[in-house]
mmCIF file of C-alpha atoms and ligand atoms in Angstrom:
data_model
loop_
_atom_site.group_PDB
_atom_site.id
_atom_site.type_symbol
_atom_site.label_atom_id
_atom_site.label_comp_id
_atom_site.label_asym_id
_atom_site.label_seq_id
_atom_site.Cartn_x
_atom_site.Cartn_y
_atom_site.Cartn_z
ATOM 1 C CA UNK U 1223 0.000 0.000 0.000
ATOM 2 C CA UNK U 1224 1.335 3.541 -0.342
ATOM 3 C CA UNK U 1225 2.304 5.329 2.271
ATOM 4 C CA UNK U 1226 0.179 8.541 1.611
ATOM 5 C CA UNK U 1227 3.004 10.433 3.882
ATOM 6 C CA UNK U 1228 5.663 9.671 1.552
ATOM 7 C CA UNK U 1229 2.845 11.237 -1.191
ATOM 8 C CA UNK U 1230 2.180 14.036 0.713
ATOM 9 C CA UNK U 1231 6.687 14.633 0.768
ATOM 10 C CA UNK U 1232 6.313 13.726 -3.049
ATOM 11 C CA UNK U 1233 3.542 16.441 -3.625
ATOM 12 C CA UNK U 1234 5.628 19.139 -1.831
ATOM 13 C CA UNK U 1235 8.686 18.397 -3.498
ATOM 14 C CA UNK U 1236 7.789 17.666 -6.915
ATOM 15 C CA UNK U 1237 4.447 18.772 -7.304
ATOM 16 C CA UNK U 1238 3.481 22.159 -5.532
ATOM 17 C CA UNK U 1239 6.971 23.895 -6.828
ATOM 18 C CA UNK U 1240 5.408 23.905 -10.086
ATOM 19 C CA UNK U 1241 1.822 25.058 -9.001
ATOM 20 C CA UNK U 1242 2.846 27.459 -6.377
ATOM 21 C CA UNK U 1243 1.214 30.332 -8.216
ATOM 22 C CA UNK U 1244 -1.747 28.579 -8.820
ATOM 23 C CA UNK U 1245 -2.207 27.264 -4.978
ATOM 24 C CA UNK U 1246 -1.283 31.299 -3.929
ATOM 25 C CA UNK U 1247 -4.251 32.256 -6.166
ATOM 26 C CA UNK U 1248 -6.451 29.269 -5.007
ATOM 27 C CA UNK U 1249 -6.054 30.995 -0.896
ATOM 28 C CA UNK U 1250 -8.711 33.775 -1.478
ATOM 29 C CA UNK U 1251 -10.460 32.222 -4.991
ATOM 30 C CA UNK U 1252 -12.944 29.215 -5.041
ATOM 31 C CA UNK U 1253 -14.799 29.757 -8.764
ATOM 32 C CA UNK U 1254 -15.191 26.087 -10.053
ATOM 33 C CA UNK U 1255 -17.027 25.912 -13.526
ATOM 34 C CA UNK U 1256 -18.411 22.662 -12.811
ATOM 35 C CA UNK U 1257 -20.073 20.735 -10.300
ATOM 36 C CA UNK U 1258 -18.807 16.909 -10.753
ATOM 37 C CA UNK U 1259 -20.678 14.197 -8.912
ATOM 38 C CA UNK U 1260 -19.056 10.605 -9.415
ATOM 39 C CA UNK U 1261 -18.790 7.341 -7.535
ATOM 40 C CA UNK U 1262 -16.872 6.936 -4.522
ATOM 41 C CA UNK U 1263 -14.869 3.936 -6.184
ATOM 42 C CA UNK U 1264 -11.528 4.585 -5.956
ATOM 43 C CA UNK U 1265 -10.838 3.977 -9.713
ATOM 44 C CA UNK U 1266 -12.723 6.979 -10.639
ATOM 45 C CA UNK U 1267 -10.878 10.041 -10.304
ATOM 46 C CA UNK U 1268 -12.113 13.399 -11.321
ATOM 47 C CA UNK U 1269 -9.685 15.622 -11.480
ATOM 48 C CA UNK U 1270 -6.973 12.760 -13.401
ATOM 49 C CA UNK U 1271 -9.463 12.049 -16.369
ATOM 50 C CA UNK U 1272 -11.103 15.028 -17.222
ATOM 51 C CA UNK U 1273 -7.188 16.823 -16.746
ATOM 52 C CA UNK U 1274 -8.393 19.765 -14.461
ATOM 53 C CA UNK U 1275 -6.211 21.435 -11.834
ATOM 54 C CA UNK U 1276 -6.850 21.913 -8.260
ATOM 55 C CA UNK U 1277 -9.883 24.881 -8.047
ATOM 56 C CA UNK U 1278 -11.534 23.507 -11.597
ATOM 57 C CA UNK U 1279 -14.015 20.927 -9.615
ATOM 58 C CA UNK U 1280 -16.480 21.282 -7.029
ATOM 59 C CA UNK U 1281 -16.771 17.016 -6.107
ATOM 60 C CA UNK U 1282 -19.620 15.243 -4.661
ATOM 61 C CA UNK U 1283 -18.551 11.758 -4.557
ATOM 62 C CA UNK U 1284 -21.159 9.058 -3.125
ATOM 63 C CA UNK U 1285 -21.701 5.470 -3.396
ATOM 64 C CA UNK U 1286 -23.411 4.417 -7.432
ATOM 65 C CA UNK U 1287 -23.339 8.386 -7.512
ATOM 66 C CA UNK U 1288 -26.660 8.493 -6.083
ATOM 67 C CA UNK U 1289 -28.309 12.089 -5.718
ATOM 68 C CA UNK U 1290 -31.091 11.620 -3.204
ATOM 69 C CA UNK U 1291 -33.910 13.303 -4.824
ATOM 70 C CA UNK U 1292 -34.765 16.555 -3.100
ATOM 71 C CA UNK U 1293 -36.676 16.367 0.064
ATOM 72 C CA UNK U 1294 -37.245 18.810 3.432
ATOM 73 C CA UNK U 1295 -35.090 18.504 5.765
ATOM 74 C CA UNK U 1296 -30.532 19.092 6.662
ATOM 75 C CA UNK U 1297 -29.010 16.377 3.890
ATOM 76 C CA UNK U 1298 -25.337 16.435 2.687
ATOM 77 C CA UNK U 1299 -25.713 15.998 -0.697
ATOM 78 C CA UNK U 1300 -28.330 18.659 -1.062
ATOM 79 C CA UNK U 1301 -26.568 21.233 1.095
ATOM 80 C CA UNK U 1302 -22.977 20.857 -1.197
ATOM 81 C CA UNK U 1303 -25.521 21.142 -4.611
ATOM 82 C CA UNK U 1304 -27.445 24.057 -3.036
ATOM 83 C CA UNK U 1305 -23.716 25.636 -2.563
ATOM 84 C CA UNK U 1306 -22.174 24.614 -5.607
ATOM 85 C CA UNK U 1307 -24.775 26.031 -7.548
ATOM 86 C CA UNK U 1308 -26.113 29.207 -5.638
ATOM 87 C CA UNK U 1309 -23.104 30.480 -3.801
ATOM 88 C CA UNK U 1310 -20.451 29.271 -6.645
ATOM 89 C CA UNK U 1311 -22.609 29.778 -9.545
ATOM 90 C CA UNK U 1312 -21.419 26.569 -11.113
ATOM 91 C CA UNK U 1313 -22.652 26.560 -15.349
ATOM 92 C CA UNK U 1314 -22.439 22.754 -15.280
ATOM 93 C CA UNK U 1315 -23.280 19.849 -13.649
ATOM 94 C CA UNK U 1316 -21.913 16.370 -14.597
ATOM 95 C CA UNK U 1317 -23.064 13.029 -12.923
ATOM 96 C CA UNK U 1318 -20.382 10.551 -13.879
ATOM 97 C CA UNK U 1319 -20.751 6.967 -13.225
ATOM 98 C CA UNK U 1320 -18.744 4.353 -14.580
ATOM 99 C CA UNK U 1321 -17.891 0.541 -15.141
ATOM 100 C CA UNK U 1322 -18.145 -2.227 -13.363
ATOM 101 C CA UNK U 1323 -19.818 -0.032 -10.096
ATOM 102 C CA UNK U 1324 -19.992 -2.119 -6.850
ATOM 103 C CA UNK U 1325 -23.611 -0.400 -6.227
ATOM 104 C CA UNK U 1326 -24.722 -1.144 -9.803
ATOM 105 C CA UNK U 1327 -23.414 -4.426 -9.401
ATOM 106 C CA UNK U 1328 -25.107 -5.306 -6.022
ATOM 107 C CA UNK U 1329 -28.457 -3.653 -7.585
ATOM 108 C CA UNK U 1330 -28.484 -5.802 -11.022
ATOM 109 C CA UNK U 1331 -27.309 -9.092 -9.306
ATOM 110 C CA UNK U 1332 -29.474 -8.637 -6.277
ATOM 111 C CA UNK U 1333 -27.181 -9.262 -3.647
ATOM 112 C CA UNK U 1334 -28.034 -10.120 -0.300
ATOM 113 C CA UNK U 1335 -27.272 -6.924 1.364
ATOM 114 C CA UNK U 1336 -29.517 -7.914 4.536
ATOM 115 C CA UNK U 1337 -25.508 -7.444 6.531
ATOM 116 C CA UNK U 1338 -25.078 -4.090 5.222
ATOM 117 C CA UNK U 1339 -28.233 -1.901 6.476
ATOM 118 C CA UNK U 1340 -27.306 1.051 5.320
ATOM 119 C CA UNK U 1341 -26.088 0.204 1.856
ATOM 120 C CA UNK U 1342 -29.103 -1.414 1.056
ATOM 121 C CA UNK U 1343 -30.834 1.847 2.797
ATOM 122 C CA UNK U 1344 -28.798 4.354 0.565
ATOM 123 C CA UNK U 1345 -29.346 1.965 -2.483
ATOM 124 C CA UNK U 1346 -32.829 2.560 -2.653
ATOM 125 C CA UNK U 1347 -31.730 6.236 -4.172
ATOM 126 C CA UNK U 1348 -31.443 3.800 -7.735
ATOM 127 C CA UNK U 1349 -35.178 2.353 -7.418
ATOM 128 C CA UNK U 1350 -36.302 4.414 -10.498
ATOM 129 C CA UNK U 1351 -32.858 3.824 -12.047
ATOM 130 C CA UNK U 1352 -33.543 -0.149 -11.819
ATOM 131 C CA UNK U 1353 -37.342 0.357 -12.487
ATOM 132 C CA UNK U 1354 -36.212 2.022 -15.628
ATOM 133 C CA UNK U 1355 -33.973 -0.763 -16.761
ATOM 134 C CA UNK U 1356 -35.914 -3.529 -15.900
ATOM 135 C CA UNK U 1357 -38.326 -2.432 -18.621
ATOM 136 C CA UNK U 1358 -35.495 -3.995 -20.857
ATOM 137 C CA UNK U 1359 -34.141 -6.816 -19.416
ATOM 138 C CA UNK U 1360 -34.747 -8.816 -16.274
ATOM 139 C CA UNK U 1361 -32.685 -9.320 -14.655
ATOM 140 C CA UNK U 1362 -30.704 -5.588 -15.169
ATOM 141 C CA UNK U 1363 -27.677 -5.625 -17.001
ATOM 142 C CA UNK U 1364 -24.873 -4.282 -15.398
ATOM 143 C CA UNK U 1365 -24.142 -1.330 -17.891
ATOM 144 C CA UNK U 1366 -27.827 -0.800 -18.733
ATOM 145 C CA UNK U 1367 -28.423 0.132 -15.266
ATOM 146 C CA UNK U 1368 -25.389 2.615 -15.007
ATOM 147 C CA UNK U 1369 -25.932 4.215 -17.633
ATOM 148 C CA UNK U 1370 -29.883 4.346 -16.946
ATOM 149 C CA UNK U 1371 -28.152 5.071 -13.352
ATOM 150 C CA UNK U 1372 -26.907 8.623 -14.560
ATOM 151 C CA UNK U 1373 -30.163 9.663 -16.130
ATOM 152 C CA UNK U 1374 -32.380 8.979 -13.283
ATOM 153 C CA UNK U 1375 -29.622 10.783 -10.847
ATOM 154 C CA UNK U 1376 -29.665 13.608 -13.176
ATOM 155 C CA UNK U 1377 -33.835 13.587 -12.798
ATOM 156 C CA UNK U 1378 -33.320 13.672 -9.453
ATOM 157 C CA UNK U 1379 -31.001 16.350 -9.370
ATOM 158 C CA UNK U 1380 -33.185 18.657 -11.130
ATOM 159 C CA UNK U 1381 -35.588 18.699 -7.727
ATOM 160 C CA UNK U 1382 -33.684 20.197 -5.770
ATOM 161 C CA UNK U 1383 -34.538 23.956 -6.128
ATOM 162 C CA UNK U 1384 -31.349 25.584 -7.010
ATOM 163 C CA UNK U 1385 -30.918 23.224 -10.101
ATOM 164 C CA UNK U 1386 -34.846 23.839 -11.030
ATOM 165 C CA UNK U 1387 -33.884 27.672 -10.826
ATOM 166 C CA UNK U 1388 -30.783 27.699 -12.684
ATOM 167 C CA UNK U 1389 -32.517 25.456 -15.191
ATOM 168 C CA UNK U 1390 -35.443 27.464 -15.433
ATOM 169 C CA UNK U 1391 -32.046 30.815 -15.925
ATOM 170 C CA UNK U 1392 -30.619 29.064 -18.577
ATOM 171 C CA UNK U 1393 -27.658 29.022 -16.122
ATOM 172 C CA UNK U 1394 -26.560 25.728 -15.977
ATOM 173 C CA UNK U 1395 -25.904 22.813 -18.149
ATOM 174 C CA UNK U 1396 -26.729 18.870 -16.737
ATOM 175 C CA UNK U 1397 -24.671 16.309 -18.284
ATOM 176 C CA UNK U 1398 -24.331 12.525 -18.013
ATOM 177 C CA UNK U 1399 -21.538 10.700 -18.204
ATOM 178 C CA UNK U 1400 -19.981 7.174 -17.806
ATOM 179 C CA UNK U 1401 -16.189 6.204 -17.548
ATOM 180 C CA UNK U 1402 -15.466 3.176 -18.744
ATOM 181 C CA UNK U 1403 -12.350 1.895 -16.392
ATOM 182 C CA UNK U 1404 -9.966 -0.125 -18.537
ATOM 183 C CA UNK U 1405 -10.638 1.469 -22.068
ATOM 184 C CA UNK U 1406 -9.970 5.404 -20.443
ATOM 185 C CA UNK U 1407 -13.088 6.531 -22.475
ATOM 186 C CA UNK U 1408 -15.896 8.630 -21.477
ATOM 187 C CA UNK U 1409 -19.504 8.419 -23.233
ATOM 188 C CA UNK U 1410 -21.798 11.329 -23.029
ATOM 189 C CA UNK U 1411 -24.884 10.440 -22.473
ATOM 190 C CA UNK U 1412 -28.546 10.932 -24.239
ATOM 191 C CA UNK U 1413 -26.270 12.717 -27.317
ATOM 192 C CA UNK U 1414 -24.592 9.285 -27.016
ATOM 193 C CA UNK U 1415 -21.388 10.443 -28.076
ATOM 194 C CA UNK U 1416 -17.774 10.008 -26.690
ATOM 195 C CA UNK U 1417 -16.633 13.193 -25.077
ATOM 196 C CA UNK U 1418 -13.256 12.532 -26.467
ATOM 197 C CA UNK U 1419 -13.167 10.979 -29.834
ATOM 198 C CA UNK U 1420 -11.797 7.711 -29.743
ATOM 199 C CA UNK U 1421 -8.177 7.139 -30.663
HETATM 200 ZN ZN1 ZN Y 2892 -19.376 2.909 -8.390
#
């Protein structure tokens, strides 16, 4: 395992040097252009595929990124969207998910989650996402149901009131995504086009 110490020594030595300017800037300026909500898996990483620097993202990062859909009441998720997009003015939102996700996984091959409460709790954030893919294919196939994942999150997401009013502005742009892990691509979703042409 690495030891994150020696990463944080590598960072300061061979990394911040470089980006001192840019950190010195960063103190008194947080202006991210986009609002970035992924998985928590650890093989999705923002910043690293979509090549943006440190002040470029605002991150939400839950499990099958889930966006509870809006509802009364203190919640997390809602309270870092509400910020993002009121208080930062974010112009676009992207839910990302990706391949092979453990949530999607658990959800299409109905695992026995009975040990894990609040997994199975938190999971039920995808009911319209399965309900959608199911229509298709019963069981759900894995990457039918993360990609019809991403559109049902980004349903969701347009609830909460500070998406519905920036919608309604013209002041921000929803996008779905999904990153497939071991081909490095990323599919746009609904135009159904890759966001980078392929190679
Ligand atoms: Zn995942």
């Amino acid at each position: 395992m690495q030891d994150l110490t020696e990463g944080v020594a590598q960072f300061r030595r061979d990394v911040y040097p470089a980006k001192a300017d840019l950190f010195a800037r960063l103190a008194t300026t947080h202006r991210p252009a986009t609002l970035f909500i992924s998985c928590s898996d650890a093989r999705v990483v923002p910043e690293l595929i979509t090549q943006s620097d440190p002040g470029e993202l605002f991150v939400i990062r839950t499990a099958g990124n889930l966006v509870p859909a809006h509802t009364p009441g203190p919640d997390g998720v809602a309270a870092s969207i509400e910020y993002a997009v009121t208080v930062l003015g974010v112009g676009e939102i992207v839910v990302c998910g990706h391949s092979a996700c453990g949530a999607m996984t658990a959800l299409a091959e109905r695992h026995d989650l009975s040990g894990a409460p609040a997994i199975a709790g938190w999971l039920r954030h995808a009911d319209a996402s399965v309900a959608r893919t199911s229509a298709g294919a019963e069981p759900p196939e894995v990457d039918a149901l993360v990609r019809e994942n991403v559109r049902a999150q980004l349903a969701n997401l347009a609830t909460h009131p500070s998406v519905a009013r920036a919608l309604a502005a013209r002041s921000v742009t929803l996008r779905g995504w999904v990153y497939d892990i071991p081909a490095g691509t990323v599919t746009e979703l609904d135009a159904i086009r890759p966001a980078v042409p392929a190679a």
